[in-house]
Amino acid sequence: MESVTLKALQFYRKDVQKRYDKIDAIVNGKHGAGLAEVYQQANGLMQSGIKTAADHKKLEDLAAKEKRLKADLKRSCDSRNTDKWCDLKIELEEIDREIANISWREGMRHG
């Protein structure tokens, strides 16, 4: 039977993992590659000529996507996000180590 401490740590770990995953997507996202793709698509559209309302709409959508990706790229370079990412990574490692220690001690008691 798992101890209350172990269950609490496992529950807390899930919360920390969610926060880590969110900041990891910002810090390690491939925003530059996304921007290159947007520019390539916009260039192709402009080369072929904007002839229809659908072409114009596609160009507007690409502009909005470019704006989002640039904001994401800026956030990925923010040292506060990098610091938070490092802090959460260390916290996850510490929690994992403590979970392993408690699991091992409980296994020794019951085994």
mmCIF file of N, CA and C in Angstrom:
data_model
loop_
_atom_site.group_PDB
_atom_site.id
_atom_site.type_symbol
_atom_site.label_atom_id
_atom_site.label_comp_id
_atom_site.label_asym_id
_atom_site.label_seq_id
_atom_site.Cartn_x
_atom_site.Cartn_y
_atom_site.Cartn_z
ATOM 1 N N MET A 1 0.850 -1.189 0.000
ATOM 2 C CA MET A 1 0.000 0.000 0.000
ATOM 3 C C MET A 1 0.889 1.244 0.000
ATOM 4 N N GLU A 2 0.560 2.180 -0.860
ATOM 5 C CA GLU A 2 1.343 3.400 -0.961
ATOM 6 C C GLU A 2 1.027 4.340 0.188
ATOM 7 N N SER A 3 2.060 5.027 0.662
ATOM 8 C CA SER A 3 1.876 5.978 1.747
ATOM 9 C C SER A 3 1.202 7.249 1.238
ATOM 10 N N VAL A 4 0.666 7.996 2.171
ATOM 11 C CA VAL A 4 0.028 9.270 1.840
ATOM 12 C C VAL A 4 1.074 10.220 1.252
ATOM 13 N N THR A 5 2.278 10.178 1.783
ATOM 14 C CA THR A 5 3.353 11.039 1.283
ATOM 15 C C THR A 5 3.656 10.732 -0.177
ATOM 16 N N LEU A 6 3.743 9.459 -0.510
ATOM 17 C CA LEU A 6 4.030 9.060 -1.883
ATOM 18 C C LEU A 6 2.907 9.501 -2.820
ATOM 19 N N LYS A 7 1.670 9.293 -2.405
ATOM 20 C CA LYS A 7 0.533 9.709 -3.229
ATOM 21 C C LYS A 7 0.524 11.227 -3.435
ATOM 22 N N ALA A 8 0.833 11.962 -2.379
ATOM 23 C CA ALA A 8 0.863 13.427 -2.475
ATOM 24 C C ALA A 8 1.969 13.887 -3.429
ATOM 25 N N LEU A 9 3.135 13.264 -3.338
ATOM 26 C CA LEU A 9 4.239 13.610 -4.238
ATOM 27 C C LEU A 9 3.889 13.298 -5.688
ATOM 28 N N GLN A 10 3.257 12.169 -5.922
ATOM 29 C CA GLN A 10 2.868 11.805 -7.283
ATOM 30 C C GLN A 10 1.833 12.784 -7.839
ATOM 31 N N PHE A 11 0.901 13.205 -6.990
ATOM 32 C CA PHE A 11 -0.104 14.181 -7.398
ATOM 33 C C PHE A 11 0.564 15.522 -7.710
ATOM 34 N N TYR A 12 1.464 15.952 -6.839
ATOM 35 C CA TYR A 12 2.183 17.220 -7.031
ATOM 36 C C TYR A 12 3.044 17.163 -8.289
ATOM 37 N N ARG A 13 3.639 16.021 -8.550
ATOM 38 C CA ARG A 13 4.489 15.857 -9.725
ATOM 39 C C ARG A 13 3.698 16.106 -11.008
ATOM 40 N N LYS A 14 2.447 15.624 -11.044
ATOM 41 C CA LYS A 14 1.605 15.835 -12.228
ATOM 42 C C LYS A 14 1.392 17.329 -12.480
ATOM 43 N N ASP A 15 1.186 18.095 -11.418
ATOM 44 C CA ASP A 15 0.996 19.536 -11.550
ATOM 45 C C ASP A 15 2.267 20.204 -12.061
ATOM 46 N N VAL A 16 3.404 19.845 -11.497
ATOM 47 C CA VAL A 16 4.678 20.420 -11.933
ATOM 48 C C VAL A 16 4.957 20.035 -13.388
ATOM 49 N N GLN A 17 4.638 18.793 -13.769
ATOM 50 C CA GLN A 17 4.863 18.335 -15.140
ATOM 51 C C GLN A 17 4.040 19.159 -16.133
ATOM 52 N N LYS A 18 2.796 19.477 -15.779
ATOM 53 C CA LYS A 18 1.945 20.287 -16.657
ATOM 54 C C LYS A 18 2.562 21.667 -16.867
ATOM 55 N N ARG A 19 3.030 22.280 -15.772
ATOM 56 C CA ARG A 19 3.654 23.595 -15.885
ATOM 57 C C ARG A 19 4.945 23.519 -16.696
ATOM 58 N N TYR A 20 5.712 22.463 -16.485
ATOM 59 C CA TYR A 20 6.960 22.274 -17.236
ATOM 60 C C TYR A 20 6.669 22.104 -18.727
ATOM 61 N N ASP A 21 5.698 21.277 -19.064
ATOM 62 C CA ASP A 21 5.362 21.037 -20.470
ATOM 63 C C ASP A 21 4.959 22.330 -21.170
ATOM 64 N N LYS A 22 4.209 23.167 -20.466
ATOM 65 C CA LYS A 22 3.749 24.428 -21.045
ATOM 66 C C LYS A 22 4.942 25.348 -21.345
ATOM 67 N N ILE A 23 5.851 25.490 -20.386
ATOM 68 C CA ILE A 23 7.011 26.366 -20.590
ATOM 69 C C ILE A 23 8.013 25.732 -21.549
ATOM 70 N N ASP A 24 8.078 24.410 -21.581
ATOM 71 C CA ASP A 24 8.972 23.712 -22.500
ATOM 72 C C ASP A 24 8.558 23.972 -23.952
ATOM 73 N N ALA A 25 7.262 24.026 -24.196
ATOM 74 C CA ALA A 25 6.768 24.312 -25.545
ATOM 75 C C ALA A 25 7.194 25.710 -25.987
ATOM 76 N N ILE A 26 7.277 26.627 -25.031
ATOM 77 C CA ILE A 26 7.708 27.992 -25.355
ATOM 78 C C ILE A 26 9.213 28.024 -25.595
ATOM 79 N N VAL A 27 9.966 27.441 -24.669
ATOM 80 C CA VAL A 27 11.428 27.523 -24.720
ATOM 81 C C VAL A 27 12.007 26.692 -25.862
ATOM 82 N N ASN A 28 11.469 25.518 -26.090
ATOM 83 C CA ASN A 28 12.039 24.603 -27.074
ATOM 84 C C ASN A 28 11.213 24.461 -28.349
ATOM 85 N N GLY A 29 10.257 25.354 -28.538
ATOM 86 C CA GLY A 29 9.431 25.295 -29.736
ATOM 87 C C GLY A 29 10.238 25.608 -30.991
ATOM 88 N N LYS A 30 9.738 25.186 -32.100
ATOM 89 C CA LYS A 30 10.408 25.403 -33.381
ATOM 90 C C LYS A 30 9.774 26.600 -34.095
ATOM 91 N N HIS A 31 9.804 27.740 -33.416
ATOM 92 C CA HIS A 31 9.146 28.938 -33.932
ATOM 93 C C HIS A 31 9.820 29.455 -35.199
ATOM 94 N N GLY A 32 11.141 29.390 -35.248
ATOM 95 C CA GLY A 32 11.870 29.852 -36.430
ATOM 96 C C GLY A 32 11.513 29.054 -37.663
ATOM 97 N N ALA A 33 11.400 27.735 -37.510
ATOM 98 C CA ALA A 33 11.024 26.878 -38.641
ATOM 99 C C ALA A 33 9.600 27.207 -39.097
ATOM 100 N N GLY A 34 8.729 27.492 -38.147
ATOM 101 C CA GLY A 34 7.363 27.866 -38.492
ATOM 102 C C GLY A 34 7.314 29.176 -39.257
ATOM 103 N N LEU A 35 8.154 30.119 -38.835
ATOM 104 C CA LEU A 35 8.217 31.401 -39.552
ATOM 105 C C LEU A 35 8.711 31.210 -40.978
ATOM 106 N N ALA A 36 9.729 30.386 -41.141
ATOM 107 C CA ALA A 36 10.253 30.132 -42.486
ATOM 108 C C ALA A 36 9.167 29.545 -43.383
ATOM 109 N N GLU A 37 8.364 28.652 -42.827
ATOM 110 C CA GLU A 37 7.284 28.037 -43.603
ATOM 111 C C GLU A 37 6.231 29.076 -43.985
ATOM 112 N N VAL A 38 5.892 29.946 -43.043
ATOM 113 C CA VAL A 38 4.919 31.007 -43.326
ATOM 114 C C VAL A 38 5.434 31.911 -44.437
ATOM 115 N N TYR A 39 6.698 32.303 -44.346
ATOM 116 C CA TYR A 39 7.279 33.181 -45.366
ATOM 117 C C TYR A 39 7.286 32.499 -46.738
ATOM 118 N N GLN A 40 7.586 31.217 -46.739
ATOM 119 C CA GLN A 40 7.621 30.475 -48.002
ATOM 120 C C GLN A 40 6.225 30.422 -48.638
ATOM 121 N N GLN A 41 5.228 30.141 -47.815
ATOM 122 C CA GLN A 41 3.858 30.087 -48.336
ATOM 123 C C GLN A 41 3.397 31.451 -48.834
ATOM 124 N N ALA A 42 3.714 32.508 -48.060
ATOM 125 C CA ALA A 42 3.309 33.857 -48.470
ATOM 126 C C ALA A 42 4.014 34.252 -49.757
ATOM 127 N N ASN A 43 5.279 33.913 -49.871
ATOM 128 C CA ASN A 43 6.028 34.228 -51.084
ATOM 129 C C ASN A 43 5.422 33.515 -52.298
ATOM 130 N N GLY A 44 5.098 32.231 -52.132
ATOM 131 C CA GLY A 44 4.474 31.472 -53.225
ATOM 132 C C GLY A 44 3.152 32.078 -53.639
ATOM 133 N N LEU A 45 2.379 32.517 -52.651
ATOM 134 C CA LEU A 45 1.076 33.126 -52.936
ATOM 135 C C LEU A 45 1.255 34.449 -53.677
ATOM 136 N N MET A 46 2.216 35.235 -53.272
ATOM 137 C CA MET A 46 2.436 36.527 -53.929
ATOM 138 C C MET A 46 3.038 36.356 -55.328
ATOM 139 N N GLN A 47 3.858 35.335 -55.489
ATOM 140 C CA GLN A 47 4.455 35.054 -56.802
ATOM 141 C C GLN A 47 3.363 34.690 -57.817
ATOM 142 N N SER A 48 2.391 33.894 -57.359
ATOM 143 C CA SER A 48 1.328 33.457 -58.263
ATOM 144 C C SER A 48 0.265 34.529 -58.446
ATOM 145 N N GLY A 49 0.277 35.517 -57.556
ATOM 146 C CA GLY A 49 -0.681 36.616 -57.672
ATOM 147 C C GLY A 49 -1.911 36.374 -56.826
ATOM 148 N N ILE A 50 -2.335 37.390 -56.145
ATOM 149 C CA ILE A 50 -3.528 37.309 -55.305
ATOM 150 C C ILE A 50 -4.715 37.692 -56.182
ATOM 151 N N LYS A 51 -5.470 36.664 -56.591
ATOM 152 C CA LYS A 51 -6.527 36.873 -57.584
ATOM 153 C C LYS A 51 -7.930 36.786 -57.003
ATOM 154 N N THR A 52 -8.071 36.051 -55.900
ATOM 155 C CA THR A 52 -9.412 35.804 -55.373
ATOM 156 C C THR A 52 -9.501 36.236 -53.919
ATOM 157 N N ALA A 53 -10.716 36.266 -53.427
ATOM 158 C CA ALA A 53 -10.943 36.570 -52.011
ATOM 159 C C ALA A 53 -10.318 35.484 -51.136
ATOM 160 N N ALA A 54 -10.334 34.257 -51.632
ATOM 161 C CA ALA A 54 -9.731 33.151 -50.885
ATOM 162 C C ALA A 54 -8.216 33.352 -50.761
ATOM 163 N N ASP A 55 -7.581 33.856 -51.831
ATOM 164 C CA ASP A 55 -6.148 34.148 -51.785
ATOM 165 C C ASP A 55 -5.862 35.238 -50.755
ATOM 166 N N HIS A 56 -6.705 36.253 -50.763
ATOM 167 C CA HIS A 56 -6.544 37.362 -49.814
ATOM 168 C C HIS A 56 -6.719 36.864 -48.370
ATOM 169 N N LYS A 57 -7.712 36.009 -48.167
ATOM 170 C CA LYS A 57 -7.966 35.445 -46.826
ATOM 171 C C LYS A 57 -6.767 34.611 -46.376
ATOM 172 N N LYS A 58 -6.217 33.816 -47.283
ATOM 173 C CA LYS A 58 -5.058 32.983 -46.952
ATOM 174 C C LYS A 58 -3.876 33.859 -46.549
ATOM 175 N N LEU A 59 -3.681 34.960 -47.246
ATOM 176 C CA LEU A 59 -2.594 35.879 -46.926
ATOM 177 C C LEU A 59 -2.819 36.517 -45.548
ATOM 178 N N GLU A 60 -4.047 36.872 -45.237
ATOM 179 C CA GLU A 60 -4.367 37.416 -43.911
ATOM 180 C C GLU A 60 -4.095 36.382 -42.823
ATOM 181 N N ASP A 61 -4.483 35.125 -43.075
ATOM 182 C CA ASP A 61 -4.232 34.046 -42.106
ATOM 183 C C ASP A 61 -2.736 33.840 -41.882
ATOM 184 N N LEU A 62 -1.970 33.912 -42.962
ATOM 185 C CA LEU A 62 -0.514 33.765 -42.839
ATOM 186 C C LEU A 62 0.079 34.922 -42.038
ATOM 187 N N ALA A 63 -0.450 36.123 -42.233
ATOM 188 C CA ALA A 63 0.033 37.285 -41.479
ATOM 189 C C ALA A 63 -0.261 37.116 -39.985
ATOM 190 N N ALA A 64 -1.439 36.612 -39.661
ATOM 191 C CA ALA A 64 -1.794 36.380 -38.255
ATOM 192 C C ALA A 64 -0.899 35.297 -37.640
ATOM 193 N N LYS A 65 -0.636 34.250 -38.417
ATOM 194 C CA LYS A 65 0.238 33.179 -37.943
ATOM 195 C C LYS A 65 1.656 33.703 -37.736
ATOM 196 N N GLU A 66 2.129 34.549 -38.644
ATOM 197 C CA GLU A 66 3.455 35.150 -38.505
ATOM 198 C C GLU A 66 3.535 35.958 -37.207
ATOM 199 N N LYS A 67 2.503 36.716 -36.926
ATOM 200 C CA LYS A 67 2.477 37.541 -35.712
ATOM 201 C C LYS A 67 2.563 36.663 -34.462
ATOM 202 N N ARG A 68 1.790 35.558 -34.434
ATOM 203 C CA ARG A 68 1.811 34.631 -33.288
ATOM 204 C C ARG A 68 3.189 34.002 -33.124
ATOM 205 N N LEU A 69 3.768 33.552 -34.238
ATOM 206 C CA LEU A 69 5.069 32.892 -34.178
ATOM 207 C C LEU A 69 6.174 33.850 -33.731
ATOM 208 N N LYS A 70 6.098 35.104 -34.176
ATOM 209 C CA LYS A 70 7.083 36.093 -33.739
ATOM 210 C C LYS A 70 6.966 36.346 -32.239
ATOM 211 N N ALA A 71 5.740 36.403 -31.731
ATOM 212 C CA ALA A 71 5.533 36.591 -30.289
ATOM 213 C C ALA A 71 6.075 35.380 -29.526
ATOM 214 N N ASP A 72 5.816 34.182 -30.032
ATOM 215 C CA ASP A 72 6.326 32.966 -29.400
ATOM 216 C C ASP A 72 7.851 32.936 -29.413
ATOM 217 N N LEU A 73 8.439 33.356 -30.509
ATOM 218 C CA LEU A 73 9.896 33.398 -30.623
ATOM 219 C C LEU A 73 10.484 34.376 -29.614
ATOM 220 N N LYS A 74 9.835 35.522 -29.479
ATOM 221 C CA LYS A 74 10.295 36.516 -28.500
ATOM 222 C C LYS A 74 10.205 35.955 -27.079
ATOM 223 N N ARG A 75 9.102 35.265 -26.763
ATOM 224 C CA ARG A 75 8.947 34.665 -25.432
ATOM 225 C C ARG A 75 9.975 33.568 -25.198
ATOM 226 N N SER A 76 10.331 32.834 -26.255
ATOM 227 C CA SER A 76 11.291 31.740 -26.092
ATOM 228 C C SER A 76 12.682 32.274 -25.760
ATOM 229 N N CYS A 77 12.956 33.512 -26.135
ATOM 230 C CA CYS A 77 14.266 34.124 -25.866
ATOM 231 C C CYS A 77 14.289 34.881 -24.538
ATOM 232 N N ASP A 78 13.166 34.981 -23.873
ATOM 233 C CA ASP A 78 13.075 35.702 -22.606
ATOM 234 C C ASP A 78 13.753 34.877 -21.513
ATOM 235 N N SER A 79 14.731 35.449 -20.848
ATOM 236 C CA SER A 79 15.491 34.714 -19.824
ATOM 237 C C SER A 79 14.613 34.277 -18.656
ATOM 238 N N ARG A 80 13.533 35.002 -18.393
ATOM 239 C CA ARG A 80 12.633 34.582 -17.299
ATOM 240 C C ARG A 80 11.999 33.229 -17.608
ATOM 241 N N ASN A 81 11.640 33.017 -18.880
ATOM 242 C CA ASN A 81 11.068 31.724 -19.265
ATOM 243 C C ASN A 81 12.116 30.622 -19.181
ATOM 244 N N THR A 82 13.330 30.929 -19.613
ATOM 245 C CA THR A 82 14.410 29.940 -19.535
ATOM 246 C C THR A 82 14.712 29.592 -18.082
ATOM 247 N N ASP A 83 14.740 30.598 -17.215
ATOM 248 C CA ASP A 83 14.972 30.364 -15.786
ATOM 249 C C ASP A 83 13.867 29.497 -15.185
ATOM 250 N N LYS A 84 12.628 29.805 -15.542
ATOM 251 C CA LYS A 84 11.484 29.030 -15.033
ATOM 252 C C LYS A 84 11.569 27.591 -15.524
ATOM 253 N N TRP A 85 11.944 27.414 -16.794
ATOM 254 C CA TRP A 85 12.097 26.075 -17.370
ATOM 255 C C TRP A 85 13.137 25.289 -16.575
ATOM 256 N N CYS A 86 14.276 25.908 -16.286
ATOM 257 C CA CYS A 86 15.340 25.240 -15.515
ATOM 258 C C CYS A 86 14.863 24.892 -14.112
ATOM 259 N N ASP A 87 14.197 25.836 -13.461
ATOM 260 C CA ASP A 87 13.698 25.588 -12.101
ATOM 261 C C ASP A 87 12.730 24.404 -12.068
ATOM 262 N N LEU A 88 11.817 24.363 -13.028
ATOM 263 C CA LEU A 88 10.840 23.272 -13.062
ATOM 264 C C LEU A 88 11.507 21.935 -13.386
ATOM 265 N N LYS A 89 12.502 21.960 -14.266
ATOM 266 C CA LYS A 89 13.242 20.735 -14.606
ATOM 267 C C LYS A 89 13.933 20.172 -13.360
ATOM 268 N N ILE A 90 14.581 21.032 -12.606
ATOM 269 C CA ILE A 90 15.257 20.612 -11.367
ATOM 270 C C ILE A 90 14.235 20.099 -10.364
ATOM 271 N N GLU A 91 13.118 20.799 -10.245
ATOM 272 C CA GLU A 91 12.073 20.371 -9.312
ATOM 273 C C GLU A 91 11.539 18.987 -9.678
ATOM 274 N N LEU A 92 11.319 18.732 -10.965
ATOM 275 C CA LEU A 92 10.859 17.411 -11.399
ATOM 276 C C LEU A 92 11.878 16.329 -11.042
ATOM 277 N N GLU A 93 13.148 16.625 -11.248
ATOM 278 C CA GLU A 93 14.194 15.650 -10.922
ATOM 279 C C GLU A 93 14.228 15.361 -9.426
ATOM 280 N N GLU A 94 14.061 16.393 -8.605
ATOM 281 C CA GLU A 94 14.044 16.210 -7.150
ATOM 282 C C GLU A 94 12.826 15.401 -6.701
ATOM 283 N N ILE A 95 11.683 15.702 -7.295
ATOM 284 C CA ILE A 95 10.467 14.950 -6.957
ATOM 285 C C ILE A 95 10.632 13.489 -7.359
ATOM 286 N N ASP A 96 11.146 13.250 -8.565
ATOM 287 C CA ASP A 96 11.354 11.869 -9.026
ATOM 288 C C ASP A 96 12.297 11.114 -8.097
ATOM 289 N N ARG A 97 13.348 11.787 -7.661
ATOM 290 C CA ARG A 97 14.309 11.157 -6.758
ATOM 291 C C ARG A 97 13.644 10.805 -5.420
ATOM 292 N N GLU A 98 12.826 11.719 -4.910
ATOM 293 C CA GLU A 98 12.150 11.471 -3.634
ATOM 294 C C GLU A 98 11.099 10.369 -3.776
ATOM 295 N N ILE A 99 10.384 10.341 -4.886
ATOM 296 C CA ILE A 99 9.415 9.266 -5.131
ATOM 297 C C ILE A 99 10.131 7.918 -5.176
ATOM 298 N N ALA A 100 11.265 7.873 -5.858
ATOM 299 C CA ALA A 100 12.033 6.626 -5.939
ATOM 300 C C ALA A 100 12.515 6.191 -4.555
ATOM 301 N N ASN A 101 12.986 7.144 -3.751
ATOM 302 C CA ASN A 101 13.454 6.809 -2.394
ATOM 303 C C ASN A 101 12.320 6.271 -1.533
ATOM 304 N N ILE A 102 11.177 6.922 -1.565
ATOM 305 C CA ILE A 102 10.040 6.474 -0.756
ATOM 306 C C ILE A 102 9.561 5.108 -1.242
ATOM 307 N N SER A 103 9.468 4.926 -2.551
ATOM 308 C CA SER A 103 9.039 3.633 -3.105
ATOM 309 C C SER A 103 9.998 2.525 -2.693
ATOM 310 N N TRP A 104 11.288 2.809 -2.734
ATOM 311 C CA TRP A 104 12.291 1.803 -2.341
ATOM 312 C C TRP A 104 12.147 1.465 -0.860
ATOM 313 N N ARG A 105 12.003 2.505 -0.004
ATOM 314 C CA ARG A 105 11.849 2.240 1.448
ATOM 315 C C ARG A 105 10.578 1.452 1.721
ATOM 316 N N GLU A 106 9.485 1.778 1.046
ATOM 317 C CA GLU A 106 8.243 1.049 1.261
ATOM 318 C C GLU A 106 8.375 -0.399 0.761
ATOM 319 N N GLY A 107 9.099 -0.568 -0.340
ATOM 320 C CA GLY A 107 9.324 -1.927 -0.847
ATOM 321 C C GLY A 107 10.140 -2.765 0.125
ATOM 322 N N MET A 108 11.098 -2.146 0.783
ATOM 323 C CA MET A 108 11.939 -2.843 1.759
ATOM 324 C C MET A 108 11.115 -3.231 2.981
ATOM 325 N N ARG A 109 10.175 -2.377 3.377
ATOM 326 C CA ARG A 109 9.329 -2.664 4.534
ATOM 327 C C ARG A 109 8.364 -3.815 4.268
ATOM 328 N N HIS A 110 7.837 -3.839 3.046
ATOM 329 C CA HIS A 110 6.809 -4.834 2.708
ATOM 330 C C HIS A 110 7.389 -6.057 2.010
ATOM 331 N N GLY A 111 8.630 -5.997 1.647
ATOM 332 C CA GLY A 111 9.224 -7.087 0.865
ATOM 333 C C GLY A 111 10.011 -7.997 1.685
#
